[in-house]
Coordinates of C-alpha atoms in Angstrom, one line a residue:
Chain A
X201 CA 25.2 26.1 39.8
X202 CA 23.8 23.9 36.9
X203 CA 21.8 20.9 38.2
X204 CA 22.2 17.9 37.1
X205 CA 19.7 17.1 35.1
X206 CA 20.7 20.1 32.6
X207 CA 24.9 18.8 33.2
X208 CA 23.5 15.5 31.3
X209 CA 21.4 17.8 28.5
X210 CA 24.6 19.9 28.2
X211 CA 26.5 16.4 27.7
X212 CA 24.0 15.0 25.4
X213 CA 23.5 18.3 23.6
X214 CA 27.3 18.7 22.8
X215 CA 27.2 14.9 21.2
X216 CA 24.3 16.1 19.2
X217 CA 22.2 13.7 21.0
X218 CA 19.2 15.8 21.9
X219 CA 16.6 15.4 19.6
X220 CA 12.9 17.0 19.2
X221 CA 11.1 18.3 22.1
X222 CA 14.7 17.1 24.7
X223 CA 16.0 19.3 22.3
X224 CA 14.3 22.6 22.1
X225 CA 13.7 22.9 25.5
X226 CA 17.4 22.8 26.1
X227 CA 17.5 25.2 23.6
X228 CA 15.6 27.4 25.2
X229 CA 17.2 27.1 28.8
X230 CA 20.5 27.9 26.5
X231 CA 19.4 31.4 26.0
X232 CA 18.8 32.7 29.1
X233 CA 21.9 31.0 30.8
X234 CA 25.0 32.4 30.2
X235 CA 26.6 29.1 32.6
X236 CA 25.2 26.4 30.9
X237 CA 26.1 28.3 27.0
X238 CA 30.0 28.1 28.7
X239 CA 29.4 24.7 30.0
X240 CA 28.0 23.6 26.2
X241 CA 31.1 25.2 24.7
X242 CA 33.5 23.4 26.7
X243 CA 31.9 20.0 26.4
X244 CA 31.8 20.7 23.1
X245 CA 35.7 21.0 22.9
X246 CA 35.7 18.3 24.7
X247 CA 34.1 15.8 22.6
X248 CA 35.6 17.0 19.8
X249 CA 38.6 15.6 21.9
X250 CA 37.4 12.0 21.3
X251 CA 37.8 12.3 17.5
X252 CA 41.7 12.3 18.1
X253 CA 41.1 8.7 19.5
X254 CA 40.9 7.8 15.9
X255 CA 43.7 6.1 14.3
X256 CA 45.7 8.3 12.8
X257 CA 45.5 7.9 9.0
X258 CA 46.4 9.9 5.9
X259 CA 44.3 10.9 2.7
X260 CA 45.3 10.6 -0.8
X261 CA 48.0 12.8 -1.8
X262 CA 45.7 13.8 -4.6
X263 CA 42.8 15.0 -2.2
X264 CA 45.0 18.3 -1.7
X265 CA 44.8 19.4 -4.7
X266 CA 41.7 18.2 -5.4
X267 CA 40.1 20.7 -3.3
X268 CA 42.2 23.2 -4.4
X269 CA 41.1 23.0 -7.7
X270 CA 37.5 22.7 -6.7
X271 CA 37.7 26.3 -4.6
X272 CA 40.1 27.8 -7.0
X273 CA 37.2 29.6 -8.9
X274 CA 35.2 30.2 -6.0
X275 CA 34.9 32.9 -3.5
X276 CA 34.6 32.4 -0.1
X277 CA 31.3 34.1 2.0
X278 CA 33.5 36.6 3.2
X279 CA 33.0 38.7 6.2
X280 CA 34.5 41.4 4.2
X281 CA 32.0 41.1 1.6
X282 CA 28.8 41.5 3.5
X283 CA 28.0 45.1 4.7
X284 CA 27.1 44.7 8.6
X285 CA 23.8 45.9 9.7
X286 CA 24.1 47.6 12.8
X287 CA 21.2 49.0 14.8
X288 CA 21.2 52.8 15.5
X289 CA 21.4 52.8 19.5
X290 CA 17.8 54.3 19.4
X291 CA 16.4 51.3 17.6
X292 CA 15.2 49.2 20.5
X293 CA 13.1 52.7 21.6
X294 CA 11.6 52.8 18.4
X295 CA 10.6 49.6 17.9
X296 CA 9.3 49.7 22.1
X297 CA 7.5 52.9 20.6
X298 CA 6.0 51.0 17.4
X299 CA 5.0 48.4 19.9
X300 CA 2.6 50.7 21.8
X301 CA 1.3 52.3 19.4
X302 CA 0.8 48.9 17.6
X303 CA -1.1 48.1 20.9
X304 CA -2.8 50.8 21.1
X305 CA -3.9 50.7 17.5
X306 CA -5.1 47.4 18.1
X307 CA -6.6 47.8 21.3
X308 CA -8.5 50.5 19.5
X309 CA -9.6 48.1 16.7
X310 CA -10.6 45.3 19.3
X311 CA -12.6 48.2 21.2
X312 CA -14.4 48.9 17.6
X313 CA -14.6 45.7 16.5
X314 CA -16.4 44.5 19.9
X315 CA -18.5 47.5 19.8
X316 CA -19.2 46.5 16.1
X317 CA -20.3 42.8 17.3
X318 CA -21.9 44.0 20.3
X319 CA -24.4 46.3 18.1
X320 CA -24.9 43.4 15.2
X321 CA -25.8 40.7 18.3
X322 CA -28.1 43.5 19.4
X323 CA -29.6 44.3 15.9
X324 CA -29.6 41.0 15.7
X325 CA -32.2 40.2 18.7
X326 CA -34.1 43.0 17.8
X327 CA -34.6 41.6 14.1
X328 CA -35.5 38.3 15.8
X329 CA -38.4 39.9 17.7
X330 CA -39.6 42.0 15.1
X331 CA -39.5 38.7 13.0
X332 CA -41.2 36.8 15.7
X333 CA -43.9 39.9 16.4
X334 CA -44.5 39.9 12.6
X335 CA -44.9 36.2 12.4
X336 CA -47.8 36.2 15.7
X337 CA -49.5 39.0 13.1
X338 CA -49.4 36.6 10.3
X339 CA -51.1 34.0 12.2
X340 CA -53.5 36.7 13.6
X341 CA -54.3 37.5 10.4
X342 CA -54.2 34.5 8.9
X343 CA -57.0 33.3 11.6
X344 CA -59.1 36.6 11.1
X345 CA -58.8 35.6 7.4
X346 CA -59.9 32.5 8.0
X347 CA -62.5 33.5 10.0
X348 CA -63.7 35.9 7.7
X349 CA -63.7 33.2 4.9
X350 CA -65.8 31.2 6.5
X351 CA -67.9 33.9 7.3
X352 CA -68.1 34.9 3.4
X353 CA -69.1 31.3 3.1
X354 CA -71.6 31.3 4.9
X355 CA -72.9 34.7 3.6
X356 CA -72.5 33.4 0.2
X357 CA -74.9 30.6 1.5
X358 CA -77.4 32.8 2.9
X359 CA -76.8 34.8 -0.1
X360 CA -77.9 31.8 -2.1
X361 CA -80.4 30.8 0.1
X362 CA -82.2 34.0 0.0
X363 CA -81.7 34.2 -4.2
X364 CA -83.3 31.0 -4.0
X365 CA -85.6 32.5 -1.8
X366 CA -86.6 35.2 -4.1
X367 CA -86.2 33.2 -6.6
X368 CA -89.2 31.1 -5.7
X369 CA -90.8 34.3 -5.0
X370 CA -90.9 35.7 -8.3
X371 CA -92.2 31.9 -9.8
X372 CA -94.9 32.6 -11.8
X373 CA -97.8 29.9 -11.3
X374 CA -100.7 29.7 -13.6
X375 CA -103.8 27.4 -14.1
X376 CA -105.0 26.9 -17.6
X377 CA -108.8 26.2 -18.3
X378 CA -110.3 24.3 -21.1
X379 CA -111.6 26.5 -23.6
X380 CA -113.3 23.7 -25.6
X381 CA -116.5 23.1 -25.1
X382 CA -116.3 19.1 -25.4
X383 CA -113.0 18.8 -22.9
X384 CA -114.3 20.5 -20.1
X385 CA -112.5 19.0 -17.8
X386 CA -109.2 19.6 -19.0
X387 CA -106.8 21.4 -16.8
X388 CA -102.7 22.3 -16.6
X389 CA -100.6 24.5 -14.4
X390 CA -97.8 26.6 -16.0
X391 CA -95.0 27.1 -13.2
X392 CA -92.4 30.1 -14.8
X393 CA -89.0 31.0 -13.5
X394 CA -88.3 34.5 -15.0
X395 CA -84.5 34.3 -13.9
X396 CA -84.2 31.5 -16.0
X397 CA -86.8 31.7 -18.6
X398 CA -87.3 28.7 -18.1
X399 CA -91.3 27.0 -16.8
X400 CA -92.9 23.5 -16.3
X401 CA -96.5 23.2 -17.6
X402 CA -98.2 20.1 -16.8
X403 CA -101.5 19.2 -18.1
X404 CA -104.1 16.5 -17.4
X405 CA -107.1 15.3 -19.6
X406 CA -106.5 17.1 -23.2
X407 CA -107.7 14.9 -25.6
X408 CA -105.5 12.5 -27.5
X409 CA -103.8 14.5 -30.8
X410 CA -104.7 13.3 -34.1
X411 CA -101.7 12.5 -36.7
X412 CA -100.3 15.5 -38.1
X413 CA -101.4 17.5 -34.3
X414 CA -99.3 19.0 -32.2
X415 CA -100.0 21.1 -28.6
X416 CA -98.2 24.2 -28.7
X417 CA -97.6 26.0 -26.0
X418 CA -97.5 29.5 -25.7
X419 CA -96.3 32.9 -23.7
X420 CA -98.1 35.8 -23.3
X421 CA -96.0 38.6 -23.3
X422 CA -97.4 42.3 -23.3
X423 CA -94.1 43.6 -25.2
X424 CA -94.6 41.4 -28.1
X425 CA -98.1 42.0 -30.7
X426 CA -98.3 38.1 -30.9
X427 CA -97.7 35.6 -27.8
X428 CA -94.0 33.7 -28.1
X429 CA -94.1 30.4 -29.0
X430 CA -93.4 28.1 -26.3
X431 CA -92.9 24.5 -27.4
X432 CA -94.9 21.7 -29.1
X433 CA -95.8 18.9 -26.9
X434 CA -97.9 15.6 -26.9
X435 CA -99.7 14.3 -24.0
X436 CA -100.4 10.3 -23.0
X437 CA -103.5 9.8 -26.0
X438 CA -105.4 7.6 -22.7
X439 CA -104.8 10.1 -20.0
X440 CA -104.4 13.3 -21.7
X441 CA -101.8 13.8 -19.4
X442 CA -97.6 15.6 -19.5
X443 CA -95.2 17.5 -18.3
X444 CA -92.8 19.4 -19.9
X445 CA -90.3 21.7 -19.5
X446 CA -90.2 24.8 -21.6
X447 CA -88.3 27.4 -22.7
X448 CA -89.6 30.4 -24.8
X449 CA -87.8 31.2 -28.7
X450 CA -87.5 35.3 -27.3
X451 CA -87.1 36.8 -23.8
X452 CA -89.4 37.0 -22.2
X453 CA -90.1 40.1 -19.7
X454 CA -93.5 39.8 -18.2
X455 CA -96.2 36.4 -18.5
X456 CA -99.3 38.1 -18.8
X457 CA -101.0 34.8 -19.5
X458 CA -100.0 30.8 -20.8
X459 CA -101.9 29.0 -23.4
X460 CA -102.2 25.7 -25.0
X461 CA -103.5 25.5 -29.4
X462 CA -104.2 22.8 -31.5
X463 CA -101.3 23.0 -34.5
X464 CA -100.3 20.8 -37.2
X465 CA -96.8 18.7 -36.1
X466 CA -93.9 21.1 -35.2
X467 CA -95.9 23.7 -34.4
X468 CA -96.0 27.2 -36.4
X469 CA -95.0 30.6 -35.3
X470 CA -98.2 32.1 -35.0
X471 CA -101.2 30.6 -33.2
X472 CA -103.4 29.6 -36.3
X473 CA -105.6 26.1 -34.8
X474 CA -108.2 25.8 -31.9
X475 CA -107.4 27.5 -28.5
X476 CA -107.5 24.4 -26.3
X477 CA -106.2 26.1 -22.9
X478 CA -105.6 29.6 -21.3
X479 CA -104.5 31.0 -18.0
X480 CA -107.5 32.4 -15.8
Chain B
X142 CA 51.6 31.2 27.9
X143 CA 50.6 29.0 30.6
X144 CA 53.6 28.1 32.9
X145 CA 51.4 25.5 34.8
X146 CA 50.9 23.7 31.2
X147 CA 53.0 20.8 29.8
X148 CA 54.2 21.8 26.0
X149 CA 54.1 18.8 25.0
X150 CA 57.5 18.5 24.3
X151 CA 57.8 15.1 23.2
X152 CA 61.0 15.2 20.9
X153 CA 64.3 17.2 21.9
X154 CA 64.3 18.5 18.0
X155 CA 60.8 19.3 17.3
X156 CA 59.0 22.9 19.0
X157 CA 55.2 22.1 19.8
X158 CA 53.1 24.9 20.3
X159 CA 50.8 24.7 23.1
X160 CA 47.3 25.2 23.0
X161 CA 46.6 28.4 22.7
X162 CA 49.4 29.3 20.4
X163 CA 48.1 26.6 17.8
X164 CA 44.4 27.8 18.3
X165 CA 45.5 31.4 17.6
X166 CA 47.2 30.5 14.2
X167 CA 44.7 28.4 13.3
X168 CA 42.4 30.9 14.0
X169 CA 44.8 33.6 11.6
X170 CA 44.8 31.2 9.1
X171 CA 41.2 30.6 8.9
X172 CA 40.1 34.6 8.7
X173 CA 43.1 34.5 5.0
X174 CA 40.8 31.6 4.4
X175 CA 37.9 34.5 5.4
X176 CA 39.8 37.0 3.0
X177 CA 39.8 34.1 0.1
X178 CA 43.7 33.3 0.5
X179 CA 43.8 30.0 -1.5
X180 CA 47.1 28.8 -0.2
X181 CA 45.2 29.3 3.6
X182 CA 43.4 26.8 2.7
X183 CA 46.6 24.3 1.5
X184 CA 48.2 25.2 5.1
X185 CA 44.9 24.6 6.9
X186 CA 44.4 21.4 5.0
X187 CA 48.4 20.4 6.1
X188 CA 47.8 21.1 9.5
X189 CA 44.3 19.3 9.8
X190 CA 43.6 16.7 7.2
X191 CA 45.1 14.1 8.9
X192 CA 43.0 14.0 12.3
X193 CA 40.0 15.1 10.0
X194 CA 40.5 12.4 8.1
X195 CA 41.0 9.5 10.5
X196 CA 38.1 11.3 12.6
X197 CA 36.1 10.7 9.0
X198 CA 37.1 7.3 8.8
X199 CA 37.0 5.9 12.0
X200 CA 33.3 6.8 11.8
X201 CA 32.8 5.5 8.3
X202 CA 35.3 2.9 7.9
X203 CA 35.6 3.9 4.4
X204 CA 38.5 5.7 2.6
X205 CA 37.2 6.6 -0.4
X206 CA 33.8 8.3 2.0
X207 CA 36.2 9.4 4.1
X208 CA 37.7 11.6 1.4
X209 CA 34.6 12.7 -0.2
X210 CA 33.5 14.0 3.5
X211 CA 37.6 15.4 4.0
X212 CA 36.7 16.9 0.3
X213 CA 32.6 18.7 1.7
X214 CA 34.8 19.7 5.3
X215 CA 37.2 21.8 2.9
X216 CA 34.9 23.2 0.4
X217 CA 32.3 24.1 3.6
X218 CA 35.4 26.1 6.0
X219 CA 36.3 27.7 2.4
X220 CA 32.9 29.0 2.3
X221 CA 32.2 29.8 5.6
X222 CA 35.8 30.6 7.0
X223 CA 33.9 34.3 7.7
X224 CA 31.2 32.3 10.0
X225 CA 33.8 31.7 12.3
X226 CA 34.4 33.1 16.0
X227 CA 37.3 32.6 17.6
X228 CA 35.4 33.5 20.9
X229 CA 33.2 30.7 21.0
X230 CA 35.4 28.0 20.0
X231 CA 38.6 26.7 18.4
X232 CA 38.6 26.2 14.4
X233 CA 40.2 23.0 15.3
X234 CA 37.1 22.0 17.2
X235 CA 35.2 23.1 14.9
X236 CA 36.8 21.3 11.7
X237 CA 36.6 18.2 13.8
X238 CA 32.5 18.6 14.6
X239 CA 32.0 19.9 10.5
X240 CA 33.6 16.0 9.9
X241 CA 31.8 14.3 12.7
X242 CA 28.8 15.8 11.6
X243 CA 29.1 15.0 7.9
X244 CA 30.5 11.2 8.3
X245 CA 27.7 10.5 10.8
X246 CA 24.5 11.7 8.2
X247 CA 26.4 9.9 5.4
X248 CA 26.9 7.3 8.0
X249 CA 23.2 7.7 8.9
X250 CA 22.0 7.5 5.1
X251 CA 23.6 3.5 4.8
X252 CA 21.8 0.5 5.4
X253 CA 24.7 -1.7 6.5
X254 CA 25.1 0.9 9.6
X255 CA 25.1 -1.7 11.7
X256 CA 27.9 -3.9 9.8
X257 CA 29.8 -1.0 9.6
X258 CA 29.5 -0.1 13.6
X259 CA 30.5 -3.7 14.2
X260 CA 33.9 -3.6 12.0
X261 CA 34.2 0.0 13.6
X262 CA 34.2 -1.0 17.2
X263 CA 36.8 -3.5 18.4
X264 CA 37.0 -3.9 22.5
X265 CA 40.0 -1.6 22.6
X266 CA 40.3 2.1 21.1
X267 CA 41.6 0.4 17.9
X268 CA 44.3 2.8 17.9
X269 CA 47.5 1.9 14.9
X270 CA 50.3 3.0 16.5
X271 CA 52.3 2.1 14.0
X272 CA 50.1 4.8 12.0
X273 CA 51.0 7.3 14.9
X274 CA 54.8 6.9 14.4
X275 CA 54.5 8.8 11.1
X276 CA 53.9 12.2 12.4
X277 CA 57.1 14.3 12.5
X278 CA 56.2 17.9 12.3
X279 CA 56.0 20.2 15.0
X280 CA 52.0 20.2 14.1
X281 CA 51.6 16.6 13.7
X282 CA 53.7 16.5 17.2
X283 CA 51.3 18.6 18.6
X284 CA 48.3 16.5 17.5
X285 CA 50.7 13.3 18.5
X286 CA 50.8 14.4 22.2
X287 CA 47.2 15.6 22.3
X288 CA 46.2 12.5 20.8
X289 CA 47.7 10.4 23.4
X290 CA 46.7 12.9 26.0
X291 CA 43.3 12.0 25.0
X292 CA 43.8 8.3 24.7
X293 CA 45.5 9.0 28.2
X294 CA 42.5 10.4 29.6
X295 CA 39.7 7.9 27.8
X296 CA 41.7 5.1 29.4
X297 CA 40.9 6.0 32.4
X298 CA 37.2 5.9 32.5
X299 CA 35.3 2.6 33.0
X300 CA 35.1 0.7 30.4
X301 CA 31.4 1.0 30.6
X302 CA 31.4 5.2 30.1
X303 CA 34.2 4.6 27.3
X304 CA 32.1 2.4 25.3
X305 CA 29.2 4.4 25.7
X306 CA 31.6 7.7 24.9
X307 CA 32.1 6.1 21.8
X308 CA 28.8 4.7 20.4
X309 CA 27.9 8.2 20.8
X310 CA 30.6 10.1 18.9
X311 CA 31.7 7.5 16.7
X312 CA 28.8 5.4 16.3
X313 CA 26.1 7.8 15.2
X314 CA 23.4 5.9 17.1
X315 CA 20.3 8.1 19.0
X316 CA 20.3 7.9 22.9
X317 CA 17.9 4.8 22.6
X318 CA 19.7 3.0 19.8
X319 CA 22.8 3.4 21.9
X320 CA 20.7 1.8 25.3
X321 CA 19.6 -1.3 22.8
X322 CA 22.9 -1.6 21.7
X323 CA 24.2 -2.2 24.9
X324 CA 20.9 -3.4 26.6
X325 CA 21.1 -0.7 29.1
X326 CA 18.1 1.6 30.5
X327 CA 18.2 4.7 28.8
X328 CA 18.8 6.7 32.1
X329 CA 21.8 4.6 32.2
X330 CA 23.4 5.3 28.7
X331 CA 22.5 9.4 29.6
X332 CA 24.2 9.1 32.7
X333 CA 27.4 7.7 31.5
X334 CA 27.4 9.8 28.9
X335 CA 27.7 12.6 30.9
X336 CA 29.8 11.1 33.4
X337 CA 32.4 10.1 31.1
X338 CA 32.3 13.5 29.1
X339 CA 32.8 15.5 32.5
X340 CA 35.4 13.7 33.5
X341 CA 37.2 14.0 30.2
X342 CA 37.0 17.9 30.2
X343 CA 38.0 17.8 34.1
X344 CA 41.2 15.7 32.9
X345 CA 42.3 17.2 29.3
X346 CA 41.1 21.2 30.3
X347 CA 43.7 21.5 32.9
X348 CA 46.2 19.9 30.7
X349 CA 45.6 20.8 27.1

């Protein structure tokens, strides 16, 4: 029995009314009911009835030939020329064979391919702890490097302080005496850093320099036959007093003693005037 | 042959196959046409280019279209004679849907559509009868008394399922087009449809 909603498809349908998804879902109840593909057929006839309530009316004479003409060099899609494809009877077992082995192929390649993504997500987790476990070592380290900067620092500081330190310790501080009867009272103290080869002498009450005079200062070193020549200086002609800083013309390994001459202006290499101080 | 059906015999002089008998030769003629029998095709052109025709251009109201769509009919059951199957249908039948079909998309492919459905559709059938009186073979007798067995039949719906019977066929208008038209619900213009079209097969099945 075919309800009436699909009677009025099948009427619509055979008028070629049914359109898009009216349509296809007719269609589809079409090819599983053999009732409503009879009832189609005849409605079908039927309307093709209603033409005949056309006037009747006659074409050209000339139409006849017409088509004659236009099909005389043509063949028609004969039945007779196309070779029918039958299926051998065993056909529908093969291809219900293909189909499960298809499956079963592809059941097989789901199975893999899940196993597959199953070990990458799990690859994948263990390459994000690993990451993670190396990361917390490179802030450990980082830290401990840190730490260990700052620790260099500060030995680098205490390092430095204790240079220093020694430095100071190996100063060598002298105090020069007059050796001239008539400045008795002249004095000066000869402060020498042998890391830098470098000394202050400072000196108090030497008498004022004529023209042409220079002090010259000068370093006595046991590794050289005559003392190094340390530097010309001039003192304040009403105090007698300077301070400079000096620096020998030759290394200088050992100060056995400082002392101050009387030399013409710019000084000479060899002590040659009066002897005005000496270390004691 | 069917004792129970009329044969149609309308004129003492000319023999009118019934049904079946006309179905079955035009159903030999079409697998020649199959086999590429050119004069096939001139006998299935005699015995339906008429109702093809008038089919053609009650639709497009146009005798020149007509023709060109009488001209694509031929050319197509030339080429696809070996598409047929008797089992599912009558070559008649389906001449008559190949026209249908083709006036209504070139039908479909006009602007003046509506013009042309308002020239088409006049209160009766529009039916020349003076037209009708030219057929005077036993084949055009044939179509004669199934045409007025149609007519017959049509008559006697209300006016209401005949007018939407022939929007539908003739007309060329969708469901909704054809509910406008006549400023009906749609349920309305489905149901008539269907009424009308179940009524006619219940009246021309029995007797055709």
């Amino acid at each position: 029995m075919i309800d009436e909603r699909h009677q009025e498809a099948a009427a619509l349908y055979a008028l070629d009314l049914l359109e898009g998804a009216e349509r296809t879902a007719f269609e589809t109840a079409l090819t599983s009911d053999r009732a409503l593909r009879r009832l189609v057929a005849q409605l079908r006839e039927t309307s093709a009835d209603v033409a005949l309530l056309a006037s009747p009316a006659e074409p050209s004479a000339f139409l006849r030939e017409r088509i004659l003409a236009d099909i005389a060099d043509r063949s028609p899609t004969s039945a007779d020329h196309t070779i029918p494809f039958r299926l051998p009877f065993w056909a529908g077992w093969a291809v219900a064979s293909c189909f499960i082995v298809a499956t079963g192929y592809f059941v097989g390649v789901n199975f893999n391919t899940r196993s597959q993504f199953n070990a990458l997500r799990e690859n994948e987790r263990l390459a994000r702890i690993e990451a993670k476990a190396f990361s917390n070592q490179l802030e450990a380290e980082r830290l401990i490097s840190r730490r260990q900067i700052d620790s260099l620092r500060l030995a680098q500081a205490d390092i430095a302080e204790l240079k220093n330190q020694n430095a100071l310790a190996d100063l060598k501080i002298d105090s020069l005496a007059s050796l001239v009867a008539n400045t008795p009272d002249a004095r000066a103290i000869a402060v020498w850093n042998p890391h830098t080869q470098e000394g202050v002498l400072t000196v108090a009450k030497l008498p004022a320099l004529a023209d042409g005079k220079d002090y010259q200062l000068w370093v006595v070193d046991p590794q050289y036959p005559i003392p190094v020549d340390g530097g010309v200086f001039q003192v304040d002609p009403v105090t007698g007093e300077a301070r400079v800083t000096f620096k020998p013309n030759k290394p200088v390994a050992t100060v056995a003693k400082f002392a101050v001459s009387l030399e013409r202006k710019g000084g000479v290499p060899k002590a040659e005037g009066t002897m005005m101080l000496l270390s004691y | 042959m069917d004792a129970d059906r009329p044969h149609f015999m309308s004129s003492p002089a000319a023999i009118i196959p019934p049904d079946e008998e006309k179905n079955a030769v035009d159903a030999q003629i079409l697998q020649r046409v199959a086999a590429g029998d050119h004069s096939a095709l001139g006998e299935l052109y005699d015995r339906f280019s008429r109702p093809l025709f008038s089919a053609a251009l009650r639709i497009l109201n146009n005798a020149a279209e007509a023709e060109d769509v009488l001209h694509d009919v031929f050319v197509t059951l030339w080429d696809k004679a070996s598409d047929f199957e008797s089992s599912k249908g009558h070559a008649f039948s389906w001449a008559l849907t190949l026209t249908r079909n083709r006036a209504i998309d070139r039908l479909r492919s006009r602007k003046r559509r509506s013009e042309i459905l308002t020239q088409a559709l006049p209160a009766d059938l529009g039916y020349d009868e003076a037209a009708d009186a030219k057929l005077d073979s036993a084949g055009n007798l044939w179509l004669k008394e199934k045409a007025a067995a149609v007519r017959t039949a049509v008559a006697t719906l209300p006016a209401d399922q005949r007018e939407a019977l022939e929007l539908a066929y003739f007309g060329g208008l969708t469901q909704q087009q054809i509910a406008e038209k006549l400023s009906e619900p749609l349920g309305t213009i489905k149901a008539r449809i269907r009424r009308a079209l179940f009524k006619l097969r219940d009246v021309l099945t029995p007797q055709l």
